[in-house]
Coordinates of N, CA and C in Angstrom, one line a residue:
M216 N -29.1 17.6 -11.4 CA -29.2 19.0 -11.7 C -30.1 19.7 -10.7
T217 N -30.0 21.0 -10.5 CA -30.9 21.8 -9.7 C -32.2 22.0 -10.5
D218 N -33.1 22.6 -9.8 CA -34.4 22.8 -10.4 C -34.3 23.6 -11.7
D219 N -33.3 24.5 -11.7 CA -33.2 25.4 -12.9 C -32.2 24.7 -13.9
G220 N -31.8 23.5 -13.7 CA -31.0 22.8 -14.7 C -29.5 23.0 -14.5
R221 N -29.1 23.8 -13.5 CA -27.7 24.0 -13.3 C -27.0 23.0 -12.5
T222 N -25.7 22.8 -12.7 CA -24.9 21.9 -11.9 C -24.0 22.7 -11.0
T223 N -23.5 22.1 -9.9 CA -22.6 22.8 -8.9 C -21.3 22.0 -8.8
M224 N -20.3 22.7 -8.4 CA -19.0 22.1 -8.2 C -18.9 21.7 -6.7
P225 N -18.8 20.4 -6.3 CA -18.7 20.1 -4.9 C -17.5 20.7 -4.2
S226 N -17.6 21.1 -3.0 CA -16.4 21.6 -2.3 C -15.4 20.4 -2.0
E227 N -14.2 20.8 -1.6 CA -13.2 19.8 -1.2 C -13.7 18.9 -0.1
A228 N -14.3 19.5 0.9 CA -14.8 18.7 2.1 C -15.9 17.8 1.7
E229 N -16.8 18.3 0.8 CA -18.0 17.4 0.4 C -17.4 16.2 -0.4
L230 N -16.5 16.5 -1.4 CA -16.0 15.5 -2.2 C -15.2 14.4 -1.4
Q231 N -14.4 14.9 -0.5 CA -13.6 14.0 0.3 C -14.5 13.1 1.2
A232 N -15.5 13.7 1.8 CA -16.4 12.9 2.6 C -17.1 11.9 1.8
A233 N -17.6 12.2 0.6 CA -18.3 11.3 -0.3 C -17.4 10.2 -0.8
I234 N -16.2 10.5 -1.1 CA -15.2 9.4 -1.6 C -14.9 8.5 -0.4
D235 N -14.7 9.1 0.7 CA -14.4 8.2 1.9 C -15.5 7.3 2.2
A236 N -16.7 7.8 2.2 CA -17.9 6.9 2.6 C -18.0 5.8 1.5
L237 N -17.9 6.2 0.3 CA -18.0 5.2 -0.8 C -17.0 4.1 -0.7
K238 N -15.7 4.5 -0.5 CA -14.6 3.5 -0.4 C -14.7 2.6 0.8
K239 N -15.3 3.1 1.9 CA -15.5 2.3 3.1 C -16.5 1.2 2.8
S240 N -17.5 1.5 2.0 CA -18.5 0.5 1.8 C -18.2 -0.4 0.6
K241 N -17.4 0.1 -0.3 CA -16.9 -0.7 -1.5 C -15.5 -0.4 -1.8
P242 N -14.6 -1.0 -0.9 CA -13.1 -0.7 -1.0 C -12.5 -1.2 -2.3
E243 N -13.2 -2.1 -3.1 CA -12.6 -2.6 -4.3 C -12.7 -1.7 -5.5
L244 N -13.5 -0.6 -5.4 CA -13.8 0.3 -6.5 C -12.5 1.1 -6.9
G245 N -12.4 1.2 -8.2 CA -11.3 2.0 -8.8 C -11.8 3.4 -9.1
V246 N -11.0 4.2 -9.6 CA -11.3 5.6 -9.9 C -12.5 5.8 -10.8
P247 N -12.6 5.1 -12.0 CA -13.7 5.3 -12.9 C -15.1 4.9 -12.3
R248 N -15.1 3.8 -11.5 CA -16.4 3.4 -10.9 C -16.8 4.4 -9.7
V249 N -15.8 4.8 -9.0 CA -16.0 5.8 -7.9 C -16.6 7.1 -8.5
C250 N -16.0 7.6 -9.6 CA -16.5 8.8 -10.2 C -17.9 8.6 -10.8
A251 N -18.2 7.4 -11.4 CA -19.5 7.2 -11.9 C -20.6 7.1 -10.8
M252 N -20.3 6.4 -9.7 CA -21.2 6.3 -8.6 C -21.5 7.6 -7.9
L253 N -20.4 8.5 -7.8 CA -20.6 9.8 -7.2 C -21.5 10.6 -8.1
R254 N -21.4 10.6 -9.4 CA -22.2 11.3 -10.3 C -23.7 10.8 -10.2
E255 N -23.8 9.5 -10.1 CA -25.2 8.9 -10.0 C -25.9 9.3 -8.7
S256 N -25.1 9.3 -7.6 CA -25.8 9.7 -6.3 C -25.9 11.2 -6.1
N257 N -25.1 11.9 -6.9 CA -25.1 13.4 -6.7 C -25.3 14.0 -8.1
P258 N -26.5 13.9 -8.7 CA -26.7 14.4 -10.1 C -26.5 15.9 -10.3
T259 N -26.5 16.7 -9.2 CA -26.2 18.1 -9.4 C -24.8 18.5 -9.4
W260 N -23.9 17.5 -9.2 CA -22.5 17.8 -9.1 C -21.8 17.8 -10.5
Q261 N -21.0 18.8 -10.7 CA -20.1 18.8 -11.9 C -18.8 18.2 -11.5
L262 N -18.6 17.0 -12.0 CA -17.4 16.2 -11.4 C -16.7 15.5 -12.6
G263 N -15.4 15.7 -12.6 CA -14.5 15.0 -13.6 C -13.7 13.9 -13.0
E264 N -13.4 12.9 -13.8 CA -12.6 11.8 -13.3 C -11.2 12.2 -12.8
K265 N -10.6 13.2 -13.5 CA -9.3 13.7 -13.1 C -9.3 14.3 -11.7
R266 N -10.4 15.0 -11.3 CA -10.4 15.5 -9.9 C -10.6 14.4 -8.9
V267 N -11.4 13.4 -9.2 CA -11.7 12.3 -8.3 C -10.3 11.5 -8.1
R268 N -9.6 11.3 -9.2 CA -8.3 10.6 -9.1 C -7.4 11.4 -8.2
K269 N -7.3 12.7 -8.4 CA -6.4 13.5 -7.6 C -6.7 13.4 -6.1
F270 N -8.0 13.4 -5.7 CA -8.4 13.3 -4.3 C -8.1 11.9 -3.8
M271 N -8.4 10.9 -4.6 CA -8.2 9.6 -4.1 C -6.7 9.3 -3.9
S272 N -5.9 9.9 -4.8 CA -4.4 9.8 -4.6 C -4.0 10.4 -3.4
T273 N -4.5 11.6 -3.1 CA -4.1 12.4 -1.9 C -4.5 11.6 -0.6
M274 N -5.7 11.0 -0.7 CA -6.2 10.2 0.4 C -5.6 8.8 0.6
G275 N -4.7 8.4 -0.4 CA -4.1 7.1 -0.4 C -5.1 6.0 -0.7
L276 N -6.0 6.3 -1.5 CA -7.1 5.3 -1.8 C -7.0 4.6 -3.2
I277 N -6.0 5.0 -4.0 CA -5.9 4.5 -5.3 C -5.3 3.1 -5.3
Q278 N -6.0 2.1 -5.8 CA -5.5 0.7 -5.9 C -4.8 0.5 -7.2
T279 N -4.1 -0.5 -7.4 CA -3.5 -0.9 -8.7 C -4.6 -1.2 -9.6
D280 N -4.8 -0.5 -10.7 CA -5.8 -0.7 -11.7 C -5.4 -1.8 -12.7
P281 N -6.2 -2.9 -12.8 CA -5.8 -4.0 -13.7 C -5.7 -3.5 -15.1
S282 N -6.4 -2.4 -15.5 CA -6.3 -1.9 -16.8 C -5.0 -1.1 -17.1
S283 N -4.4 -0.7 -16.0 CA -3.1 0.1 -16.2 C -1.9 -0.8 -16.2
V284 N -1.8 -1.6 -17.3 CA -0.7 -2.5 -17.5 C 0.3 -2.0 -18.5
N285 N 1.6 -2.0 -18.1 CA 2.6 -1.5 -19.0 C 3.1 -2.6 -20.0
T286 N 4.0 -2.3 -20.8 CA 4.4 -3.2 -21.9 C 5.1 -4.4 -21.4
T287 N 5.5 -4.4 -20.1 CA 6.2 -5.6 -19.6 C 5.2 -6.6 -19.0
G288 N 3.9 -6.2 -19.0 CA 2.8 -7.1 -18.5 C 2.6 -6.9 -17.0
K289 N 3.3 -6.0 -16.4 CA 3.2 -5.8 -14.9 C 2.3 -4.6 -14.7
A290 N 1.4 -4.7 -13.6 CA 0.5 -3.7 -13.3 C 1.3 -2.5 -12.8
A291 N 0.9 -1.3 -13.3 CA 1.7 -0.1 -12.8 C 1.1 0.4 -11.5
E292 N 2.0 0.6 -10.5 CA 1.6 1.0 -9.2 C 1.4 2.5 -9.2
T293 N 0.3 3.0 -8.7 CA 0.1 4.5 -8.7 C 0.4 5.1 -7.3
V294 N 0.6 4.3 -6.3 CA 1.0 4.8 -5.0 C 2.0 3.8 -4.4
P295 N 3.0 4.2 -3.6 CA 3.9 3.3 -3.0 C 3.3 2.3 -2.1
K296 N 3.8 1.1 -2.1 CA 3.3 0.0 -1.3 C 4.2 -0.4 -0.2
S297 N 3.7 -0.5 1.0 CA 4.5 -0.9 2.1 C 4.8 -2.4 2.1
F298 N 5.9 -2.7 2.7 CA 6.3 -4.2 2.8 C 7.2 -4.3 4.0
L299 N 7.4 -5.5 4.5 CA 8.4 -5.7 5.6 C 9.8 -5.8 5.0
A300 N 10.6 -4.9 5.5 CA 12.0 -4.9 5.1 C 12.8 -5.8 6.1
P301 N 14.0 -6.3 5.7 CA 14.8 -7.1 6.6 C 15.1 -6.4 7.9
G302 N 15.1 -5.1 7.9 CA 15.5 -4.4 9.2 C 14.3 -4.1 10.0
D303 N 13.1 -4.6 9.7 CA 11.9 -4.3 10.5 C 12.0 -5.2 11.8
F304 N 12.3 -4.6 12.9 CA 12.3 -5.3 14.1 C 12.1 -4.3 15.3
V305 N 11.8 -4.8 16.5 CA 11.7 -4.0 17.6 C 12.4 -4.7 18.8
R306 N 13.0 -3.8 19.6 CA 13.7 -4.4 20.8 C 12.7 -4.5 22.0
T307 N 12.2 -5.6 22.3 CA 11.1 -5.7 23.3 C 11.7 -5.8 24.7
V308 N 10.9 -5.3 25.6 CA 11.4 -5.3 27.0 C 11.4 -6.8 27.5
G309 N 10.5 -7.6 27.0 CA 10.5 -9.0 27.3 C 10.3 -9.8 26.1
K310 N 10.5 -11.1 26.1 CA 10.4 -11.8 24.8 C 9.0 -12.0 24.4
G311 N 8.8 -11.9 23.1 CA 7.5 -12.2 22.5 C 6.3 -11.3 22.9
Q312 N 6.6 -10.1 23.3 CA 5.5 -9.2 23.7 C 4.8 -8.6 22.5
V313 N 5.5 -8.2 21.5 CA 4.9 -7.6 20.3 C 5.6 -8.2 19.0
E314 N 4.9 -8.1 17.9 CA 5.5 -8.5 16.7 C 5.1 -7.6 15.5
V315 N 5.9 -7.4 14.5 CA 5.6 -6.6 13.4 C 5.1 -7.5 12.3
K316 N 3.9 -7.2 11.8 CA 3.2 -8.0 10.8 C 2.8 -7.1 9.6
Y317 N 2.8 -7.7 8.4 CA 2.3 -7.1 7.2 C 0.8 -7.4 7.1
I318 N 0.0 -6.3 6.9 CA -1.4 -6.5 6.8 C -1.8 -6.7 5.3
N319 N -1.7 -5.6 4.5 CA -1.9 -5.7 3.1 C -1.4 -4.5 2.4
G320 N -1.5 -4.4 1.1 CA -0.9 -3.3 0.3 C -1.5 -2.0 0.6
T321 N -2.7 -1.9 1.1 CA -3.4 -0.7 1.4 C -3.1 -0.2 2.8
K322 N -3.2 -1.1 3.8 CA -2.9 -0.7 5.2 C -1.4 -0.8 5.6
G323 N -0.7 -1.5 4.8 CA 0.8 -1.6 5.1 C 1.1 -2.6 6.3
K324 N 1.9 -2.2 7.2 CA 2.3 -3.0 8.3 C 2.0 -2.4 9.7
G325 N 2.1 -3.1 10.7 CA 1.9 -2.6 12.0 C 2.5 -3.4 13.1
V326 N 2.5 -2.9 14.3 CA 3.0 -3.6 15.5 C 1.8 -4.1 16.3
F327 N 1.9 -5.4 16.5 CA 0.7 -6.1 17.2 C 1.2 -6.7 18.5
A328 N 0.3 -6.7 19.5 CA 0.5 -7.3 20.8 C 0.3 -8.8 20.6
V329 N 1.0 -9.7 21.3 CA 0.8 -11.1 21.2 C 0.3 -11.6 22.6
G330 N -0.1 -10.7 23.4 CA -0.6 -11.1 24.7 C -1.1 -9.9 25.5
D331 N -1.6 -10.1 26.7 CA -2.1 -9.0 27.5 C -1.0 -8.3 28.2
F332 N -1.1 -7.0 28.6 CA -0.1 -6.3 29.3 C -0.7 -5.7 30.6
V333 N 0.1 -5.6 31.6 CA -0.3 -4.9 32.8 C -0.2 -3.4 32.5
E334 N -1.1 -2.6 33.0 CA -1.2 -1.2 32.7 C 0.2 -0.5 33.1
K335 N 0.6 0.4 32.2 CA 1.8 1.2 32.3 C 3.0 0.3 32.0
T336 N 2.9 -0.8 31.5 CA 4.1 -1.7 31.1 C 4.7 -1.1 29.8
Q337 N 6.0 -1.0 29.8 CA 6.7 -0.5 28.6 C 6.7 -1.7 27.6
V338 N 6.1 -1.5 26.5 CA 5.9 -2.6 25.6 C 7.1 -2.8 24.7
F339 N 7.6 -1.8 24.0 CA 8.8 -1.9 23.2 C 9.4 -0.5 23.0
E340 N 10.6 -0.5 22.5 CA 11.3 0.7 22.2 C 12.1 0.5 20.9
E341 N 12.3 1.5 20.1 CA 13.2 1.4 19.0 C 13.7 2.8 18.6
T342 N 14.9 2.8 18.1 CA 15.5 4.1 17.7 C 14.9 4.5 16.3
P343 N 14.5 5.7 16.2 CA 13.9 6.1 14.9 C 14.9 6.0 13.8
F344 N 14.4 5.6 12.6 CA 15.3 5.6 11.4 C 15.8 6.9 11.1
A345 N 15.0 7.9 11.1 CA 15.4 9.3 10.9 C 14.4 10.2 11.7
W346 N 15.0 11.1 12.5 CA 14.2 11.9 13.4 C 14.8 13.3 13.4
Y347 N 14.0 14.3 13.5 CA 14.5 15.7 13.6 C 13.9 16.4 14.8
P348 N 14.6 17.2 15.6 CA 14.1 17.8 16.9 C 13.2 18.9 16.7
R349 N 12.6 19.4 17.8 CA 11.7 20.5 17.8 C 12.4 21.7 17.3
W350 N 11.7 22.6 16.6 CA 12.3 23.8 16.0 C 12.9 24.8 17.1
D351 N 12.3 24.7 18.3 CA 12.8 25.7 19.3 C 14.2 25.2 19.9
T352 N 14.8 24.1 19.3 CA 16.1 23.7 19.7 C 17.1 23.9 18.6
V353 N 16.6 24.5 17.5 CA 17.4 24.5 16.3 C 17.8 25.9 15.9
S354 N 19.0 26.1 15.3 CA 19.4 27.4 14.7 C 20.3 27.1 13.5
N355 N 20.7 28.2 12.9 CA 21.5 28.0 11.7 C 22.9 27.5 12.0
T356 N 23.3 27.6 13.3 CA 24.5 27.0 13.7 C 24.3 25.7 14.4
Y357 N 23.3 25.0 13.9 CA 22.8 23.7 14.4 C 22.2 23.9 15.8
H358 N 22.5 23.1 16.8 CA 21.7 23.2 18.0 C 22.4 24.0 19.1
T359 N 21.9 25.2 19.3 CA 22.6 26.1 20.2 C 21.7 26.6 21.3
K360 N 20.5 26.1 21.4 CA 19.5 26.7 22.4 C 19.2 25.7 23.5
G361 N 20.1 24.8 23.8 CA 19.9 23.9 24.9 C 19.1 22.7 24.5
N362 N 19.7 21.7 24.0 CA 19.0 20.5 23.5 C 18.3 19.8 24.6
D363 N 17.1 19.4 24.4 CA 16.3 18.6 25.3 C 16.1 17.2 24.9
E364 N 16.6 16.9 23.7 CA 16.5 15.5 23.2 C 17.8 15.0 22.6
C365 N 18.1 13.8 22.8 CA 19.2 13.2 22.1 C 19.0 13.2 20.6
Q366 N 20.0 13.7 19.9 CA 19.8 13.8 18.5 C 19.7 12.5 17.7
L367 N 20.0 11.4 18.4 CA 19.8 10.1 17.7 C 18.6 9.4 18.1
C368 N 18.4 9.2 19.4 CA 17.3 8.4 19.8 C 16.1 9.1 20.4
A369 N 16.2 10.5 20.5 CA 15.1 11.3 21.0 C 14.9 11.2 22.5
R370 N 15.7 10.5 23.2 CA 15.6 10.4 24.7 C 15.7 11.8 25.3
T371 N 14.9 12.0 26.3 CA 14.9 13.3 27.0 C 16.2 13.5 27.8
I372 N 16.8 14.6 27.7 CA 18.0 14.9 28.5 C 17.9 16.3 29.0
H373 N 18.8 16.6 30.0 CA 18.8 18.0 30.6 C 17.5 18.4 31.2
R374 N 16.8 17.5 31.8 CA 15.5 17.9 32.5 C 15.6 17.5 33.9
S375 N 15.0 18.3 34.8 CA 15.0 18.0 36.2 C 14.0 16.9 36.5
G376 N 14.2 16.1 37.5 CA 13.3 15.1 37.9 C 13.6 13.7 37.4
Y377 N 14.7 13.6 36.6 CA 15.1 12.3 36.1 C 16.3 11.8 36.9
S378 N 16.4 10.5 37.0 CA 17.5 9.9 37.8 C 18.8 9.9 36.9
A379 N 19.9 9.6 37.5 CA 21.1 9.5 36.7 C 21.0 8.3 35.7
R380 N 20.3 7.3 36.1 CA 20.2 6.2 35.3 C 19.4 6.5 34.0
D381 N 18.3 7.4 34.2 CA 17.5 7.8 33.1 C 18.3 8.7 32.1
L382 N 19.1 9.6 32.7 CA 19.8 10.5 31.9 C 21.0 9.9 31.2
L383 N 21.4 8.7 31.7 CA 22.7 8.1 31.3 C 23.8 9.1 31.5
R384 N 24.6 9.4 30.5 CA 25.7 10.4 30.6 C 25.7 11.2 29.4
P385 N 24.9 12.3 29.4 CA 24.8 13.1 28.2 C 26.2 13.7 27.8
V386 N 26.4 13.6 26.5 CA 27.7 14.2 25.9 C 27.4 15.1 24.7
K387 N 28.3 16.0 24.5 CA 28.1 16.9 23.4 C 29.1 16.6 22.3
C388 N 28.7 16.9 21.1 CA 29.6 16.6 19.9 C 30.9 17.4 20.2
N389 N 32.1 16.8 19.9 CA 33.4 17.4 20.2 C 33.7 18.5 19.1
R390 N 32.8 18.7 18.2 CA 33.0 19.7 17.2 C 32.0 20.8 17.2
C391 N 30.7 20.5 17.5 CA 29.7 21.5 17.6 C 28.9 21.4 18.9
S392 N 27.7 22.0 19.0 CA 27.0 22.0 20.3 C 25.9 21.0 20.3
A393 N 25.8 20.1 19.4 CA 24.7 19.1 19.5 C 24.9 18.1 20.6
W394 N 23.8 17.8 21.3 CA 23.9 16.9 22.5 C 23.3 15.5 22.2
F395 N 23.9 14.5 22.9 CA 23.4 13.2 22.8 C 23.3 12.6 24.2
C396 N 22.4 11.6 24.4 CA 22.2 11.1 25.7 C 23.3 10.2 26.2
S397 N 24.2 9.8 25.3 CA 25.3 8.9 25.8 C 26.4 9.0 24.7
N398 N 27.5 8.5 25.0 CA 28.6 8.4 24.0 C 28.3 7.4 22.9
V399 N 27.5 6.4 23.3 CA 27.1 5.4 22.3 C 26.3 6.0 21.2
C400 N 25.3 6.9 21.6 CA 24.4 7.6 20.7 C 25.2 8.6 19.8
R401 N 26.2 9.2 20.5 CA 27.0 10.2 19.8 C 27.8 9.5 18.6
K402 N 28.4 8.4 18.9 CA 29.2 7.7 17.9 C 28.2 7.1 16.8
E403 N 27.1 6.6 17.2 CA 26.2 6.1 16.2 C 25.6 7.2 15.3
A404 N 25.3 8.4 15.9 CA 24.8 9.5 15.1 C 25.9 10.0 14.1
D405 N 27.1 10.0 14.5 CA 28.2 10.3 13.6 C 28.2 9.4 12.4
A406 N 28.0 8.1 12.6 CA 28.0 7.1 11.6 C 26.7 7.2 10.7
R407 N 25.6 7.7 11.3 CA 24.3 7.7 10.5 C 24.1 9.1 9.8
F408 N 24.4 10.2 10.4 CA 24.0 11.5 9.8 C 24.8 12.7 10.3
H409 N 25.3 12.7 11.5 CA 25.8 13.9 12.1 C 27.1 14.5 11.4
Q410 N 27.9 13.6 10.9 CA 29.1 14.2 10.2 C 28.8 15.0 9.0
I411 N 27.6 14.8 8.5 CA 27.1 15.7 7.4 C 26.5 17.0 7.9
E412 N 25.7 16.9 9.0 CA 25.0 18.0 9.6 C 25.8 18.9 10.5
C413 N 26.9 18.4 11.0 CA 27.7 19.1 12.0 C 28.2 20.5 11.4
A414 N 27.9 21.5 12.1 CA 28.2 22.9 11.6 C 29.7 23.1 11.4
R415 N 30.5 22.5 12.2 CA 31.9 22.7 12.1 C 32.5 21.8 11.0
S416 N 32.0 20.6 10.9 CA 32.6 19.7 9.9 C 32.1 20.0 8.5
N417 N 30.8 20.4 8.4 CA 30.2 20.7 7.1 C 29.4 22.0 7.1
P418 N 30.0 23.1 7.0 CA 29.3 24.4 7.1 C 28.3 24.6 6.0
H419 N 28.5 23.8 4.9 CA 27.6 24.0 3.7 C 26.2 23.5 4.1
F420 N 26.0 22.7 5.2 CA 24.7 22.3 5.5 C 23.8 23.4 6.2
A421 N 24.5 24.3 6.8 CA 23.8 25.4 7.6 C 22.7 26.1 6.8
P422 N 22.9 26.5 5.5 CA 21.9 27.2 4.8 C 20.6 26.5 4.7
L423 N 20.6 25.2 4.5 CA 19.4 24.4 4.4 C 18.7 24.4 5.8
A424 N 19.4 24.3 6.9 CA 18.8 24.3 8.2 C 18.2 25.7 8.5
Q425 N 18.9 26.7 8.1 CA 18.5 28.1 8.3 C 17.2 28.4 7.5
A426 N 17.2 27.9 6.3 CA 16.0 28.1 5.4 C 14.8 27.4 6.0
C427 N 14.9 26.2 6.4 CA 13.8 25.4 7.0 C 13.4 26.0 8.3
L428 N 14.3 26.5 9.1 CA 14.0 27.2 10.3 C 13.1 28.4 10.1
G429 N 13.5 29.2 9.0 CA 12.7 30.4 8.7 C 11.3 30.0 8.2
W430 N 11.1 28.9 7.6 CA 9.8 28.4 7.1 C 9.1 27.7 8.2
S431 N 9.7 27.3 9.3 CA 9.2 26.4 10.3 C 8.7 25.1 9.6
W432 N 9.5 24.6 8.8 CA 9.1 23.4 8.0 C 10.2 22.3 8.2
G433 N 9.8 21.3 9.0 CA 10.7 20.3 9.3 C 10.9 19.1 8.3
A434 N 9.9 19.0 7.4 CA 9.9 17.9 6.5 C 11.2 17.8 5.7
P435 N 11.8 18.8 5.1 CA 13.0 18.7 4.3 C 14.2 18.2 5.2
M436 N 14.2 18.6 6.5 CA 15.3 18.2 7.4 C 15.2 16.7 7.7
A437 N 13.9 16.2 7.9 CA 13.7 14.8 8.1 C 14.1 14.0 6.9
A438 N 13.7 14.5 5.7 CA 14.1 13.8 4.5 C 15.6 13.8 4.3
A439 N 16.2 14.9 4.5 CA 17.7 15.0 4.4 C 18.4 14.0 5.3
R440 N 17.9 13.9 6.5 CA 18.5 13.0 7.5 C 18.3 11.5 7.1
A441 N 17.2 11.2 6.5 CA 17.0 9.8 6.0 C 18.0 9.5 4.8
I442 N 18.2 10.5 3.9 CA 19.1 10.3 2.8 C 20.5 10.2 3.3
E443 N 20.8 11.1 4.3 CA 22.2 11.0 4.9 C 22.5 9.7 5.5
R444 N 21.5 9.1 6.1 CA 21.7 7.8 6.7 C 22.0 6.7 5.7
V445 N 21.3 6.7 4.6 CA 21.5 5.8 3.5 C 22.9 5.9 2.9
L446 N 23.3 7.2 2.7 CA 24.6 7.4 2.1 C 25.7 7.0 3.0
L447 N 25.6 7.3 4.3 CA 26.7 6.9 5.2 C 26.7 5.4 5.6
E448 N 25.5 4.8 5.5 CA 25.4 3.3 5.7 C 26.2 2.6 4.6
F449 N 26.0 3.2 3.3 CA 26.7 2.6 2.2 C 28.3 2.7 2.4
E450 N 28.7 3.8 3.0 CA 30.1 4.0 3.3 C 30.6 2.9 4.3
Q451 N 29.8 2.5 5.2 CA 30.1 1.4 6.1 C 30.3 0.1 5.4
S452 N 29.3 -0.2 4.6 CA 29.3 -1.5 3.8 C 28.1 -1.5 2.9
A453 N 28.3 -2.2 1.8 CA 27.2 -2.4 0.8 C 26.0 -3.0 1.5
E454 N 26.2 -4.0 2.4 CA 25.1 -4.7 3.0 C 24.3 -3.7 3.9
R455 N 25.0 -2.9 4.7 CA 24.3 -1.9 5.5 C 23.5 -0.9 4.7
G456 N 24.1 -0.5 3.6 CA 23.5 0.5 2.7 C 22.2 0.0 2.1
K457 N 22.3 -1.3 1.7 CA 21.1 -1.9 1.1 C 20.0 -2.1 2.1
L458 N 20.4 -2.4 3.3 CA 19.4 -2.6 4.4 C 18.7 -1.2 4.7
A459 N 19.5 -0.2 4.8 CA 18.9 1.2 5.0 C 18.0 1.6 3.9
W460 N 18.4 1.3 2.7 CA 17.5 1.7 1.5 C 16.2 0.8 1.5
E461 N 16.3 -0.4 1.9 CA 15.1 -1.3 2.0 C 14.2 -0.7 3.1
S462 N 14.7 -0.2 4.1 CA 13.9 0.3 5.2 C 13.2 1.6 4.7
I463 N 13.8 2.4 4.0 CA 13.1 3.6 3.4 C 12.0 3.2 2.5
K464 N 12.3 2.3 1.6 CA 11.3 1.9 0.6 C 10.1 1.2 1.3
A465 N 10.4 0.5 2.5 CA 9.2 -0.1 3.2 C 8.4 0.9 3.9

């Protein structure tokens, strides 16, 4: 308490910094203990467990609480847990340069070097599972302002200073104005998402793109593209669909 016996409500920045420092020194602590220790070290703070839980959840710091066990005897997970899916792989420039490894339930997974590299060496490349372009290349009629990126792999196209080998052979969708760095990417994009997003093939998609463009909010478009891929992969085969779904969950 303060000298006059009053308590104060910590600001968001103060609370976040205090929680972060405490979890770094004692990562095993759950919400009740974090709240108790924050009250102990900050006696003037007016602090509820509900607010601490909310902040820890936002910061991705909530662990599975042993006390939160459901009727099946399994611990209830309060945040998603990362894991290695069957589709987790990278196409390396050379053999054995990098590997994908699972760290733990809190940190998830990562790409690790298995040796030293010469400076400016290309280590690996992979096609994004779901990617959406910059807003200055998007309109409600899909991509009409001069695409600079392949809509599948994000490779730069239509830029000066690149060789023909770098540019490959850019092609446009034969229905709308979306560009791809090669015919291979165009066909793969159709199989993954583009047949749903194409303004000519599916005009019902345009209102979503237009709304997100007005909000300058790309997250719904990226989420939509991920869902589109899962749905279209299932159309190819149940095995491909399950693999795509496992990749999203991971």
